[in-house]
CSV table of C-alpha atoms in Angstrom, one decimal:
chain,number,residue,atom,x,y,z
G,1,MET,CA,134.9,-119.8,-5.3
G,2,ASN,CA,132.3,-122.1,-6.1
G,3,ILE,CA,131.3,-123.1,-9.6
G,4,LEU,CA,128.4,-124.8,-11.1
G,5,PHE,CA,127.8,-126.0,-14.1
G,6,VAL,CA,124.4,-126.8,-16.1
G,7,GLY,CA,124.0,-127.3,-19.4
G,8,GLY,CA,124.6,-130.2,-22.5
G,9,SER,CA,127.3,-132.0,-23.5
G,10,ASN,CA,129.9,-128.9,-24.5
G,11,LEU,CA,129.8,-128.8,-20.8
G,12,VAL,CA,130.6,-132.4,-20.5
G,13,ILE,CA,133.4,-133.6,-23.2
G,14,ARG,CA,137.0,-133.7,-22.7
G,15,ASP,CA,139.3,-130.7,-22.5
G,16,GLY,CA,135.8,-128.8,-23.1
G,17,LEU,CA,134.7,-126.2,-21.0
G,18,SER,CA,133.5,-126.8,-17.9
G,19,THR,CA,137.4,-127.9,-17.5
G,20,LEU,CA,138.9,-125.0,-19.1
G,21,ILE,CA,136.9,-122.2,-17.5
G,22,PRO,CA,137.7,-123.1,-13.7
G,23,GLN,CA,141.6,-123.1,-15.3
G,24,CYS,CA,141.4,-119.9,-16.6
G,25,LEU,CA,139.7,-118.3,-13.5
G,26,SER,CA,142.5,-119.9,-11.6
G,27,ALA,CA,145.0,-118.7,-14.4
G,28,SER,CA,143.6,-114.9,-13.6
G,29,GLY,CA,143.9,-115.2,-9.8
G,30,VAL,CA,140.6,-116.4,-9.0
G,31,GLU,CA,140.6,-119.0,-6.3
G,32,VAL,CA,138.3,-121.9,-7.8
G,33,GLU,CA,137.6,-124.0,-4.8
G,34,ASN,CA,135.0,-126.7,-5.9
G,35,VAL,CA,133.7,-127.4,-9.2
G,36,PHE,CA,130.0,-129.0,-9.3
G,37,ASN,CA,128.6,-130.0,-12.8
G,38,ILE,CA,125.4,-131.3,-13.7
G,39,SER,CA,125.5,-131.1,-17.3
G,40,VAL,CA,123.8,-134.1,-19.4
G,41,GLY,CA,124.7,-134.6,-23.1
G,42,ALA,CA,121.6,-134.1,-25.8
G,43,THR,CA,119.4,-132.7,-22.9
G,44,GLY,CA,117.8,-129.4,-22.8
G,45,SER,CA,117.0,-126.8,-20.2
G,46,LEU,CA,113.6,-128.9,-19.2
G,47,PHE,CA,115.9,-131.4,-18.0
G,48,GLY,CA,118.4,-129.0,-16.3
G,49,LEU,CA,115.7,-127.7,-14.2
G,50,GLU,CA,114.5,-131.4,-13.5
G,51,ASN,CA,118.5,-131.8,-12.5
G,52,LEU,CA,118.6,-128.7,-10.4
G,53,SER,CA,115.7,-129.5,-8.8
G,54,MET,CA,117.6,-132.7,-7.4
G,55,PHE,CA,120.8,-131.4,-6.4
G,56,GLY,CA,121.8,-130.5,-3.1
G,57,LYS,CA,125.1,-128.2,-3.3
G,58,LYS,CA,123.9,-125.0,-1.1
G,59,ASN,CA,127.2,-122.9,-1.7
G,60,ILE,CA,127.3,-121.7,-5.0
G,61,ASP,CA,129.3,-118.8,-6.1
G,62,LEU,CA,129.3,-118.5,-9.8
G,63,VAL,CA,126.8,-120.6,-12.2
G,64,PHE,CA,127.5,-121.0,-15.9
G,65,VAL,CA,124.2,-122.4,-18.1
G,66,GLU,CA,124.6,-123.5,-21.8
G,67,TYR,CA,121.7,-124.3,-23.5
G,68,GLY,CA,122.0,-122.5,-26.9
G,69,ILE,CA,122.2,-125.8,-29.0
G,70,ASN,CA,120.1,-128.2,-26.9
G,71,ASP,CA,117.0,-126.3,-26.7
G,72,LEU,CA,116.7,-125.4,-30.7
G,73,PRO,CA,114.3,-128.7,-31.0
G,74,LEU,CA,112.0,-127.4,-27.8
G,75,HIS,CA,112.1,-123.7,-29.2
G,76,SER,CA,111.2,-124.6,-32.5
G,77,ASN,CA,108.2,-127.0,-31.8
G,78,ASP,CA,106.7,-125.6,-28.6
G,79,LYS,CA,107.8,-122.2,-27.9
G,80,ARG,CA,105.5,-121.8,-25.2
G,81,LEU,CA,107.1,-125.2,-23.0
G,82,TRP,CA,110.5,-123.6,-23.8
G,83,GLY,CA,109.8,-120.1,-22.4
G,84,TYR,CA,108.6,-121.9,-19.4
G,85,ALA,CA,111.8,-124.6,-19.1
G,86,PHE,CA,114.6,-121.7,-19.8
G,87,SER,CA,112.9,-119.0,-17.1
G,88,ALA,CA,112.2,-121.9,-14.5
G,89,LEU,CA,115.7,-122.8,-14.7
G,90,LEU,CA,117.2,-119.5,-14.1
G,91,ASP,CA,114.4,-118.8,-11.4
G,92,LYS,CA,115.4,-122.1,-9.2
G,93,ILE,CA,119.1,-120.9,-10.1
G,94,SER,CA,117.9,-117.3,-8.1
G,95,GLU,CA,116.0,-118.9,-6.0
G,96,LYS,CA,118.4,-121.8,-4.8
G,97,TYR,CA,121.4,-119.3,-5.1
G,98,PRO,CA,120.4,-115.5,-4.4
G,99,SER,CA,123.9,-114.2,-4.4
G,100,ALA,CA,125.3,-116.6,-7.4
G,101,MET,CA,126.5,-114.5,-10.3
G,102,LEU,CA,124.8,-116.0,-13.6
G,103,VAL,CA,126.6,-116.4,-16.7
G,104,THR,CA,124.4,-117.5,-19.9
G,105,ILE,CA,127.0,-119.2,-22.4
G,106,LEU,CA,125.7,-119.0,-25.9
G,107,LEU,CA,126.7,-121.5,-28.7
G,108,GLY,CA,125.5,-122.3,-31.9
G,109,ARG,CA,125.4,-124.9,-34.8
G,110,ARG,CA,127.7,-125.2,-37.5
G,111,ARG,CA,124.7,-125.9,-40.1
G,112,GLU,CA,123.6,-122.5,-41.5
G,113,ARG,CA,119.7,-123.8,-42.3
G,114,PHE,CA,119.8,-123.5,-38.1
G,115,TRP,CA,120.6,-120.1,-37.7
G,116,GLU,CA,117.8,-117.7,-38.2
G,117,LYS,CA,115.8,-120.0,-35.6
G,118,GLN,CA,118.6,-120.2,-33.3
G,119,ALA,CA,118.9,-116.4,-33.6
G,120,LYS,CA,115.3,-115.7,-32.4
G,121,MET,CA,116.2,-118.3,-29.1
G,122,HIS,CA,119.5,-116.5,-28.5
G,123,GLU,CA,117.7,-113.3,-28.3
G,124,GLY,CA,115.1,-114.9,-26.2
G,125,MET,CA,117.7,-116.4,-24.0
G,126,SER,CA,119.5,-113.3,-23.9
G,127,ASN,CA,116.3,-111.5,-22.4
G,128,ILE,CA,115.3,-114.1,-19.7
G,129,THR,CA,119.2,-113.8,-18.4
G,130,HIS,CA,119.2,-110.0,-18.1
G,131,ARG,CA,115.8,-110.2,-16.6
G,132,TYR,CA,117.3,-112.2,-13.9
G,133,GLY,CA,120.8,-110.1,-13.8
G,134,GLY,CA,122.6,-112.6,-15.6
G,135,LEU,CA,125.6,-111.9,-17.7
G,136,VAL,CA,125.2,-113.4,-21.3
G,137,VAL,CA,127.9,-114.3,-23.7
G,138,ASP,CA,127.8,-114.9,-27.1
G,139,ILE,CA,130.3,-117.2,-28.4
G,140,ASP,CA,128.0,-118.0,-31.4
G,141,SER,CA,128.1,-114.5,-32.9
G,142,LEU,CA,131.5,-114.0,-32.0
G,143,LEU,CA,132.9,-116.7,-33.9
G,144,LYS,CA,130.7,-116.5,-36.6
G,145,HIS,CA,132.6,-112.6,-37.2
G,146,LYS,CA,136.0,-114.0,-36.5
G,147,SER,CA,135.3,-116.9,-39.7
G,148,GLN,CA,134.8,-113.9,-41.9
G,149,ARG,CA,138.4,-112.8,-41.2
G,150,ILE,CA,140.2,-116.2,-39.7
G,151,ALA,CA,139.3,-119.0,-41.3
G,152,ALA,CA,135.9,-120.8,-42.3
G,153,LEU,CA,133.7,-121.1,-39.7
G,154,ASP,CA,133.5,-125.0,-40.2
G,155,SER,CA,137.1,-125.2,-39.2
G,156,PHE,CA,135.9,-124.4,-35.3
G,157,TYR,CA,134.0,-127.1,-35.1
G,158,LEU,CA,134.6,-131.0,-34.5
G,159,ASP,CA,130.9,-131.8,-35.8
G,160,ASP,CA,127.6,-130.4,-36.0
G,161,SER,CA,127.4,-129.2,-32.3
G,162,HIS,CA,130.9,-129.1,-30.9
G,163,TYR,CA,133.8,-127.3,-31.2
G,164,GLN,CA,137.7,-128.5,-31.7
G,165,SER,CA,139.0,-128.7,-28.7
G,166,PRO,CA,141.4,-127.7,-26.9
G,167,PHE,CA,142.1,-124.9,-29.1
G,168,VAL,CA,138.8,-123.6,-29.7
G,169,THR,CA,137.3,-124.6,-27.0
G,170,ARG,CA,140.2,-122.8,-24.9
G,171,TYR,CA,139.9,-119.8,-27.0
G,172,ILE,CA,135.8,-120.0,-25.8
G,173,SER,CA,136.8,-120.6,-22.0
G,174,GLU,CA,139.0,-117.6,-22.2
G,175,THR,CA,136.6,-115.4,-23.9
G,176,VAL,CA,133.7,-116.3,-21.3
G,177,VAL,CA,136.3,-115.8,-18.3
G,178,SER,CA,137.7,-112.4,-19.5
G,179,GLU,CA,134.1,-111.2,-20.4
G,180,PHE,CA,133.0,-112.2,-17.1
G,181,LEU,CA,136.1,-110.6,-15.1
G,182,VAL,CA,135.3,-107.5,-16.7
G,183,ALA,CA,131.6,-107.4,-15.3
G,184,LYS,CA,132.7,-108.5,-12.1
G,185,GLU,CA,135.4,-105.8,-11.8
G,186,LEU,CA,132.9,-103.0,-13.2
G,187,GLY,CA,130.4,-104.1,-10.6
G,188,PHE,CA,127.5,-105.7,-13.4
G,189,PHE,CA,126.9,-108.3,-10.7
G,190,ASN,CA,126.6,-105.5,-7.7
G,191,ASP,CA,123.0,-104.8,-7.9
G,192,LYS,CA,121.4,-108.0,-8.5
G,193,LYS,CA,118.1,-108.1,-6.8
G,194,VAL,CA,116.4,-111.5,-6.6
G,195,LEU,CA,112.6,-111.4,-8.0
G,196,LEU,CA,111.6,-114.1,-8.2
G,197,ASP,CA,108.5,-114.8,-10.9
G,198,ASN,CA,105.9,-116.2,-8.8
G,199,ASP,CA,103.8,-116.3,-11.6
G,200,LEU,CA,105.9,-119.6,-13.3
G,201,PRO,CA,104.1,-122.8,-12.7
G,202,ARG,CA,106.1,-124.9,-10.3
G,203,LEU,CA,107.8,-128.1,-11.4
G,204,GLY,CA,106.7,-131.3,-10.2
G,205,LEU,CA,108.4,-134.5,-10.3
G,206,SER,CA,107.0,-137.5,-10.6
G,207,SER,CA,108.6,-141.2,-10.3
G,208,VAL,CA,106.5,-144.6,-10.6
G,209,SER,CA,106.2,-147.5,-8.5
G,210,GLY,CA,107.5,-150.9,-9.6
G,211,GLU,CA,110.6,-152.7,-9.9
G,212,ILE,CA,113.9,-151.0,-9.6
G,213,LYS,CA,116.7,-150.4,-11.5
G,214,CYS,CA,120.0,-148.5,-11.0
G,215,TYR,CA,122.4,-147.1,-13.7
G,216,GLU,CA,125.5,-145.7,-12.7
G,217,ASN,CA,128.8,-144.1,-14.2
G,218,SER,CA,132.0,-141.8,-13.5
G,219,ARG,CA,129.6,-138.8,-13.2
G,220,PHE,CA,126.1,-140.0,-11.9
G,221,MET,CA,123.4,-142.9,-10.4
G,222,GLN,CA,120.4,-142.9,-12.0
G,223,LYS,CA,117.4,-145.0,-10.3
G,224,THR,CA,114.8,-146.1,-12.5
G,225,THR,CA,111.2,-148.0,-12.9
G,226,VAL,CA,111.1,-150.8,-15.2
G,227,LEU,CA,107.9,-150.9,-17.2
G,228,LYS,CA,107.3,-154.0,-18.9
G,229,LYS,CA,105.8,-154.3,-22.5
G,230,ASN,CA,102.0,-154.1,-22.8
G,231,GLU,CA,101.8,-153.8,-19.1
G,232,PRO,CA,99.8,-150.3,-18.3
G,233,VAL,CA,100.8,-148.3,-15.3
G,234,VAL,CA,98.4,-145.3,-13.7
G,235,LEU,CA,99.6,-142.8,-11.7
G,236,SER,CA,98.3,-139.0,-10.7
G,237,VAL,CA,100.7,-136.1,-11.0
G,238,PRO,CA,100.5,-132.9,-10.2
G,239,GLY,CA,99.2,-130.2,-12.9
G,240,VAL,CA,100.4,-131.2,-16.6
G,241,PRO,CA,103.0,-133.7,-17.7
G,242,VAL,CA,105.5,-131.8,-20.0
G,243,GLY,CA,108.5,-134.3,-19.6
G,244,ILE,CA,109.8,-137.8,-19.4
G,245,SER,CA,113.2,-138.5,-18.2
G,246,PHE,CA,114.5,-142.0,-19.1
G,247,ILE,CA,117.7,-144.2,-19.6
G,248,SER,CA,118.1,-145.7,-22.9
G,249,GLU,CA,119.8,-148.7,-23.4
G,250,PHE,CA,119.4,-151.6,-25.5
G,251,GLU,CA,116.1,-153.4,-24.2
G,252,SER,CA,114.3,-150.1,-24.5
G,253,CYS,CA,111.0,-149.7,-26.2
G,254,SER,CA,108.6,-147.1,-27.0
G,255,LEU,CA,106.1,-145.2,-24.5
G,256,LEU,CA,102.8,-144.4,-24.8
G,257,ILE,CA,101.3,-141.6,-22.4
G,258,GLU,CA,97.8,-140.9,-22.1
G,259,ALA,CA,96.7,-137.8,-19.8
G,260,GLY,CA,93.3,-136.8,-20.5
G,261,GLU,CA,92.5,-136.6,-23.7
G,262,LYS,CA,96.0,-136.1,-25.2
G,263,LYS,CA,98.1,-139.0,-26.2
G,264,LYS,CA,101.5,-139.4,-27.6
G,265,ILE,CA,104.0,-141.9,-28.5
G,266,ILE,CA,107.7,-141.1,-27.3
G,267,ASN,CA,110.5,-143.5,-28.6
G,268,THR,CA,113.2,-144.5,-25.5
G,269,LYS,CA,115.5,-146.4,-27.9
G,270,ARG,CA,118.8,-145.0,-29.6
G,271,LYS,CA,119.1,-145.7,-33.2
G,272,LYS,CA,121.0,-148.5,-34.2
G,273,ALA,CA,124.2,-146.7,-35.8
G,274,SER,CA,124.6,-144.9,-32.1
G,275,LEU,CA,123.2,-147.9,-29.8
G,276,GLY,CA,126.8,-149.6,-29.0
G,277,ARG,CA,128.7,-146.7,-28.4
G,278,PHE,CA,127.2,-146.7,-24.9
G,279,SER,CA,125.8,-149.4,-22.5
G,280,PHE,CA,123.0,-146.8,-21.9
G,281,ILE,CA,122.7,-143.0,-22.1
G,282,LEU,CA,120.2,-140.7,-19.8
G,283,LYS,CA,117.6,-138.8,-21.4
G,284,GLN,CA,114.6,-136.5,-21.4
G,285,THR,CA,112.0,-136.1,-23.8
G,286,PRO,CA,109.8,-132.7,-23.5
G,287,LEU,CA,106.1,-133.5,-24.1
G,288,TYR,CA,105.6,-131.2,-27.3
G,289,ASN,CA,102.2,-129.5,-27.0
G,290,PHE,CA,101.0,-130.6,-23.5
G,291,PHE,CA,101.8,-127.3,-22.0
G,292,ALA,CA,99.1,-125.3,-24.3
G,293,SER,CA,97.7,-122.0,-23.7
G,294,ASP,CA,94.1,-123.5,-22.6
G,295,VAL,CA,95.1,-125.9,-20.0
G,296,GLY,CA,95.0,-125.5,-16.3
G,297,PHE,CA,97.4,-125.8,-13.9
G,298,ALA,CA,95.7,-126.6,-10.7
G,299,GLY,CA,94.9,-130.1,-9.4
G,300,MET,CA,95.7,-133.7,-10.4
G,301,THR,CA,96.0,-135.5,-13.7
G,302,GLU,CA,95.9,-139.1,-14.3
G,303,VAL,CA,98.9,-140.4,-16.5
G,304,LYS,CA,98.8,-143.7,-18.1
G,305,LEU,CA,101.8,-145.0,-19.5
G,306,THR,CA,102.2,-148.3,-21.6
G,307,ALA,CA,105.5,-149.6,-22.5
G,308,VAL,CA,104.8,-150.4,-26.6
G,309,ASP,CA,106.5,-151.5,-29.6
G,310,THR,CA,105.5,-151.4,-33.1
G,311,SER,CA,103.3,-154.4,-32.6
G,312,SER,CA,101.8,-153.4,-29.6
G,313,ALA,CA,97.7,-152.9,-30.0
G,314,GLY,CA,98.3,-149.1,-28.1
G,315,TRP,CA,100.8,-148.5,-31.3
G,316,ASP,CA,99.6,-145.6,-33.6
G,317,ALA,CA,102.5,-144.0,-35.8
G,318,SER,CA,100.4,-140.7,-36.1
G,319,ILE,CA,100.9,-139.6,-32.3
G,320,MET,CA,104.4,-140.5,-32.4
G,321,GLN,CA,106.9,-137.8,-31.6
G,322,ASN,CA,110.2,-137.6,-33.5
G,323,THR,CA,113.1,-137.0,-31.5
G,324,TYR,CA,116.5,-137.0,-32.8
G,325,GLY,CA,118.8,-140.1,-32.5
G,326,MET,CA,116.2,-142.2,-31.3
G,327,GLU,CA,113.8,-144.8,-33.3
G,328,PRO,CA,110.3,-146.9,-32.7
G,329,ALA,CA,111.0,-150.0,-31.0
G,330,GLU,CA,110.6,-153.2,-33.3
G,331,PRO,CA,108.8,-156.3,-31.8
G,332,GLU,CA,111.2,-157.7,-28.8
G,333,SER,CA,109.2,-160.3,-26.4
G,334,ASN,CA,111.7,-158.4,-23.2
G,335,SER,CA,111.5,-154.7,-24.5
G,336,LYS,CA,110.8,-152.3,-21.5
G,337,ILE,CA,110.7,-149.0,-20.4
G,338,PHE,CA,113.1,-147.5,-17.7
G,339,ILE,CA,111.6,-144.6,-16.4
G,340,SER,CA,113.2,-142.0,-14.3
G,341,HIS,CA,110.9,-139.2,-13.8
G,342,ILE,CA,107.6,-137.3,-15.0
G,343,SER,CA,108.0,-133.7,-15.0
G,344,SER,CA,105.0,-131.7,-14.9
G,345,CYS,CA,104.0,-128.0,-14.0
G,346,PHE,CA,101.4,-127.2,-11.7
G,347,VAL,CA,100.4,-124.0,-9.2
G,348,LYS,CA,99.7,-124.4,-5.7
G,349,LYS,CA,96.6,-123.3,-4.1
G,350,ALA,CA,96.1,-120.2,-2.3
G,351,SER,CA,95.9,-120.8,1.3
């Protein structure tokens, strides 16, 4: 069995689910041949869709998806784009791996103030997963139920969004594997029919021409284009731009993106408190409210990108999109943007 993990940091951390789930499968008699993991911390399903679109491995038998925590900001700020992103991700999985079994793992945040909105998103994730013949394992509800009888819910968590490892992550992994094996033995996946949604816009990935800088660590290699401060770049993308992926590092500044009448500033620099923990971080920021109900997805859109900081002529705090963990760039002479891709949604013209 070849396994693929697609999700956020709970599928990346040491002694986490991507390590323990294959171990539990092997202990249950399943022969695990290869494990592929394209998960990236602090990213959502829109970036999962981008990453999966560029992933080349073809022989996959089982896919685990986990965005029950990281997708909450997108779901709260732009529900329509979230619905597209999660649906299109599962659609892409079904397209690339039509015979693969799909399991969506629902994890949750520790703080109660998120629970109501999170429950609505989890319901949406479950409905979309069922539409694609996948199994949903609701770990969030299970642990909340356990907390009423065993220990306070906080004791299951390492922090607001990550679980204690290895004892809680092993329990989660064993539960996920048990649910999967029962479903498999009872024929849950036997009648899966791949019904792709032909009405979903396609994902376009556009890169910017210019100076190239590569970043590499033990898990991935990312090629970026360097945009120097206050030097605009114009390109055309298919359909409507919906997200920007980039590298955040010490020299990073903010990005002004202009597409038609829409303008937005996104911050690509990590806050000072977390900047020193990593030399660089791979990120993606969805563009809230670009994916509106009154836009068309046919044709090309001209996009203007400008690296800016708070001293730039194009700086406008009123169009800045607040993103957790990121901050506006203060004036620095050598500030830059390290952009990977612009994600866009488009429809193919009828032939």
